XYZ file of N, CA and C in Angstrom:
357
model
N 0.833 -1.192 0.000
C 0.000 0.000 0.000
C 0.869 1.244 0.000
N 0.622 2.308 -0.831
C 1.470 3.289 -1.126
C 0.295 4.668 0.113
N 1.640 5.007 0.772
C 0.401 6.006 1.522
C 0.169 7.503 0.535
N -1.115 8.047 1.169
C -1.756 9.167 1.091
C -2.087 10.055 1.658
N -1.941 11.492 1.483
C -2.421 12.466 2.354
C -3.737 13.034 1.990
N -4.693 13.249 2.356
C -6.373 13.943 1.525
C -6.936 14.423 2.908
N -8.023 15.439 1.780
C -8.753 16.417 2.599
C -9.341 16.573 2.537
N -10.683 17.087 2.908
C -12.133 17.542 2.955
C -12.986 18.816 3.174
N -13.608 19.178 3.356
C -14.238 20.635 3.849
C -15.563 20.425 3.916
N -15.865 20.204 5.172
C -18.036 20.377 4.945
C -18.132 21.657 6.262
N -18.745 22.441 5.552
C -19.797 23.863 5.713
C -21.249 23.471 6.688
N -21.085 23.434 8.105
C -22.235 22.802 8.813
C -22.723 24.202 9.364
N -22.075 25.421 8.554
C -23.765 25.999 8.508
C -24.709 25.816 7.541
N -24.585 25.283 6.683
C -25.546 24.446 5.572
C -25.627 23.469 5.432
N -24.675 22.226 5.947
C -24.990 20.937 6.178
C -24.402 20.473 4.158
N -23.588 21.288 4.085
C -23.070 20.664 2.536
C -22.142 20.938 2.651
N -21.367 19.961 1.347
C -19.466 20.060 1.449
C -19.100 21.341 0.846
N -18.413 22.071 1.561
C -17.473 23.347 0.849
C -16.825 23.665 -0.146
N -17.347 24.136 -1.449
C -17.063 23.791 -2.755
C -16.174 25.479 -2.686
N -14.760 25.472 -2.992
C -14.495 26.300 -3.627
C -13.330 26.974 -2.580
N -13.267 26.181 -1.305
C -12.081 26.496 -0.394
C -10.542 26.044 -0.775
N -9.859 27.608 -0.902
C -8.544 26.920 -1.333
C -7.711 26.693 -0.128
N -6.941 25.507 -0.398
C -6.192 24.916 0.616
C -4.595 25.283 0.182
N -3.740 25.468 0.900
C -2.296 25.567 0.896
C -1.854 24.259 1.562
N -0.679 23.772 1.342
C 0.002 22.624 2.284
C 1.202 22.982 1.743
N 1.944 23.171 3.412
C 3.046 23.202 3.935
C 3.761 22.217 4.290
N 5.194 22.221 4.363
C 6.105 21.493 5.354
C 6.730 22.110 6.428
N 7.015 21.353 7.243
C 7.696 22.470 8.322
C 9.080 21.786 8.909
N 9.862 22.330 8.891
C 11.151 21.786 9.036
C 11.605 22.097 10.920
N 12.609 21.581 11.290
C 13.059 21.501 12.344
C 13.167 22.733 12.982
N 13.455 24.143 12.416
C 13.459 25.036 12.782
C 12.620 25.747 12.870
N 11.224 25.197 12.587
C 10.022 25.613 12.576
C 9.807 26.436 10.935
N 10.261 26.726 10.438
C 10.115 27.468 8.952
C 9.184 26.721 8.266
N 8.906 27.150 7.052
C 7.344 26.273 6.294
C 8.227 26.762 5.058
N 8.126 25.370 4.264
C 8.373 25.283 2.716
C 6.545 25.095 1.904
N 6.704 25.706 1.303
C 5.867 25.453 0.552
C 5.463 24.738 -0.655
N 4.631 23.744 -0.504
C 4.486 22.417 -1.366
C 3.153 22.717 -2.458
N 2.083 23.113 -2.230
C 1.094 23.429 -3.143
C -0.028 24.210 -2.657
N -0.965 24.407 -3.959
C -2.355 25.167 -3.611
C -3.106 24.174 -4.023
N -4.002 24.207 -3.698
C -5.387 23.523 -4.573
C -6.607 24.139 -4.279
N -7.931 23.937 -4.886
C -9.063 24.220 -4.061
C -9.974 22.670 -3.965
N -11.173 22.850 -2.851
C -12.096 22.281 -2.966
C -13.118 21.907 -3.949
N -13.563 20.747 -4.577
C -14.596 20.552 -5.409
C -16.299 20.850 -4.671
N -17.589 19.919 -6.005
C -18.442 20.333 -5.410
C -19.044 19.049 -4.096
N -17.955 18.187 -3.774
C -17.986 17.329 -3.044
C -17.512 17.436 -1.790
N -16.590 19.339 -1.600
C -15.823 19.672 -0.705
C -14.215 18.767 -0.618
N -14.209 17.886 -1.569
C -12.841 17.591 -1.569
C -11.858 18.077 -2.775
N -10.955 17.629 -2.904
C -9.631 18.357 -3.566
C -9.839 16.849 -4.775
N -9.303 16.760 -5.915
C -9.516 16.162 -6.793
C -8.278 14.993 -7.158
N -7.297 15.255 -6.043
C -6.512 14.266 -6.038
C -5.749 14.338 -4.888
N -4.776 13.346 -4.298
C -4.457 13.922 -2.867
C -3.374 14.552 -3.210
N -3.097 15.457 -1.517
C -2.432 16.166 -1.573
C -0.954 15.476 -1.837
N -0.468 14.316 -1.140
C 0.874 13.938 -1.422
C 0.713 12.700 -1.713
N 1.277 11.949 -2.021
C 1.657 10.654 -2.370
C 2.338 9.973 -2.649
N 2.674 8.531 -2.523
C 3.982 7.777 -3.060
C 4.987 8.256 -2.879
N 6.047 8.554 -3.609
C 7.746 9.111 -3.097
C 7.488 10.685 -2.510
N 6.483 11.210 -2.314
C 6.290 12.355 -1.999
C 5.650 12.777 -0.613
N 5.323 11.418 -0.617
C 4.892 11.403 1.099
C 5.920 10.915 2.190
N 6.447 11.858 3.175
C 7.522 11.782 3.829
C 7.027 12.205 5.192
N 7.957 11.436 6.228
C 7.703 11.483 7.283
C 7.953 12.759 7.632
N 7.332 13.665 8.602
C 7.416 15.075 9.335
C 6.142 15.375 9.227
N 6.548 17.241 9.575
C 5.247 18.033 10.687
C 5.057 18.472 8.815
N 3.373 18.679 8.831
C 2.998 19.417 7.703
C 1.795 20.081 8.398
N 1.138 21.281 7.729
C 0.714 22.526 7.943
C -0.546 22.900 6.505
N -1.832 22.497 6.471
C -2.712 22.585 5.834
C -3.287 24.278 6.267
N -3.629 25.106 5.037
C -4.012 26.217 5.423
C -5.050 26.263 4.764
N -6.634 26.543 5.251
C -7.291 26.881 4.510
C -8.318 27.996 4.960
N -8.361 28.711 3.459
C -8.747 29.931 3.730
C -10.438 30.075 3.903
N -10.880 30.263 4.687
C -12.170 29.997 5.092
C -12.860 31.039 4.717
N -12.120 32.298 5.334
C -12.853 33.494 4.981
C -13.583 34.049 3.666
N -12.605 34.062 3.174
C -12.700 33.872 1.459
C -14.055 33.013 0.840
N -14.116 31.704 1.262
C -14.728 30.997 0.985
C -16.407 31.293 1.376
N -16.666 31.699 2.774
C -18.065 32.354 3.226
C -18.416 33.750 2.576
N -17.424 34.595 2.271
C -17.722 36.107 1.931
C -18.073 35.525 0.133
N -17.979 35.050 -0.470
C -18.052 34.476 -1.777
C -19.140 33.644 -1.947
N -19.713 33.307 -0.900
C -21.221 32.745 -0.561
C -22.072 33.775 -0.236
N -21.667 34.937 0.246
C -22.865 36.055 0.900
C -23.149 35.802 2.256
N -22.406 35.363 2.927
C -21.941 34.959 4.309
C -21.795 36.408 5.066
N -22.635 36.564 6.049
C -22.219 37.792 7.175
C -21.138 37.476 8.014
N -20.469 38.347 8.035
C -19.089 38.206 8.368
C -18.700 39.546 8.975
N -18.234 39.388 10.489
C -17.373 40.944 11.051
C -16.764 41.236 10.397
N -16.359 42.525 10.172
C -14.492 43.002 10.007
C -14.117 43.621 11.071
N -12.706 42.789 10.818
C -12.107 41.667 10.603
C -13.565 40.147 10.874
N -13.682 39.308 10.016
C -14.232 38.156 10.355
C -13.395 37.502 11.519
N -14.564 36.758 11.792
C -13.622 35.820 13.428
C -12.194 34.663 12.804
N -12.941 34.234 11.469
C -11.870 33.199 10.940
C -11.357 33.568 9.718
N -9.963 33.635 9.531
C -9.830 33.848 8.476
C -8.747 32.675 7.462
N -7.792 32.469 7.853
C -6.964 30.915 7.520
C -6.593 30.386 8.425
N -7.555 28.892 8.281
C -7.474 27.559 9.201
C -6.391 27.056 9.192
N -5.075 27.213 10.346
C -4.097 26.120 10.148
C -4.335 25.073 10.640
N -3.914 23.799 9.966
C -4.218 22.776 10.748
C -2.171 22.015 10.816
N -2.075 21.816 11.615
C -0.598 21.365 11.857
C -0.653 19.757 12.106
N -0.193 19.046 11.810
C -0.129 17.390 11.788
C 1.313 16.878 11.131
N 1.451 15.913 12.026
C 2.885 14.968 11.833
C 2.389 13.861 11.188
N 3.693 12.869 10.200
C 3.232 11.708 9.225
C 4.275 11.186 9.853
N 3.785 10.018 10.527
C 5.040 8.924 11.202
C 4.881 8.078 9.935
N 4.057 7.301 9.379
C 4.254 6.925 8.705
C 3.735 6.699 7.378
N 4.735 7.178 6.434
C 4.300 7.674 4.929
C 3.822 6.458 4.228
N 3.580 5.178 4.557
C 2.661 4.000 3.864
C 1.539 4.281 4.449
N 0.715 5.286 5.258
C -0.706 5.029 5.773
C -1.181 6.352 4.998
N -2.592 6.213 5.444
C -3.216 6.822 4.614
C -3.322 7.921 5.622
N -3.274 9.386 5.731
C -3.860 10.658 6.298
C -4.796 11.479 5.528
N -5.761 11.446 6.554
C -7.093 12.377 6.146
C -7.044 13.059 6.901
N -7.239 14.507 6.765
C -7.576 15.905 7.598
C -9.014 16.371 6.955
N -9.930 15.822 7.495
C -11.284 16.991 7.342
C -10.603 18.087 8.299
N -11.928 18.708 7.672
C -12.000 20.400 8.650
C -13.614 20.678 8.168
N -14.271 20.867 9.746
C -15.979 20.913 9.418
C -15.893 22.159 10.203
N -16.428 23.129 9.589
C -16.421 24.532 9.408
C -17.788 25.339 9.614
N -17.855 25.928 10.301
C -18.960 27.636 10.200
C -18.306 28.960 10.762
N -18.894 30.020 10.295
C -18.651 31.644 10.362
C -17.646 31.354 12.100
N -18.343 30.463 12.951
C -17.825 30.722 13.828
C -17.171 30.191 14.622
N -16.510 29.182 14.126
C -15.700 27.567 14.517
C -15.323 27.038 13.913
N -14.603 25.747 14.219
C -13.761 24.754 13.270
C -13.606 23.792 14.364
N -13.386 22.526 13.564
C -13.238 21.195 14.134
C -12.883 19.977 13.143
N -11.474 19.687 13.468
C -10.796 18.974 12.754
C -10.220 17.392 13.379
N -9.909 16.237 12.798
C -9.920 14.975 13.414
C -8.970 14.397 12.237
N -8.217 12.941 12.841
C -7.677 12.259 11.863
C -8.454 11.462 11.257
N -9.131 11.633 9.833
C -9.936 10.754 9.555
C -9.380 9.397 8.994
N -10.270 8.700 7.745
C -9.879 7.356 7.617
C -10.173 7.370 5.875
């Protein structure tokens, strides 16, 4: 089994997947610094259309998913403070091991977030 990294986005102030959230993914090295590995956005399934890393590209360490939330509600017609309360979701996670599979949802509204290792 070759491992995988993938992601998700569901919008539970509407109870549908988050079509149109762009995601960043980072690496983060020992000194704490962030290389930067890609962009993508969300489909209309709230997922990304292929994973984020894979096969010789999936390596053990800390990686750093950013996604921009704000963006994503104000582009819906979403009421939103200024400054909004959320604006890019980091999510920070370690890969012990690059043959398993990593899933990062992130289930999202105007005024929270809640993220888990999925499957």
């Amino acid at each position: 089994m070759t491992g995988k990294l993938t992601t998700h986005v569901l919008d539970l102030s509407i109870g549908k997947p988050a079509n149109g959230v762009v995601v960043e993914l980072w690496q983060v090295d020992s000194d704490n610094r962030f290389q930067f590995i890609l962009t993508c956005s969300t489909n209309e399934d709230g997922r990304v259309n292929q994973p984020l890393l894979e096969g010789k590209n999936m390596k053990k360490g800390i990686y750093e998913l950013r996604f921009h939330v704000e963006d994503y509600f104000r582009s819906r017609g979403t009421l939103l403070g200024d400054p909004s309360f959320l604006d890019c979701v980091p999510v920070r996670f370690g890969i012990s091991d690059p043959e398993s599979h990593y899933h990062v949802p992130l289930l999202i509204s105007p005024g929270g977030y809640s993220t888990y290792r999925g499957s």
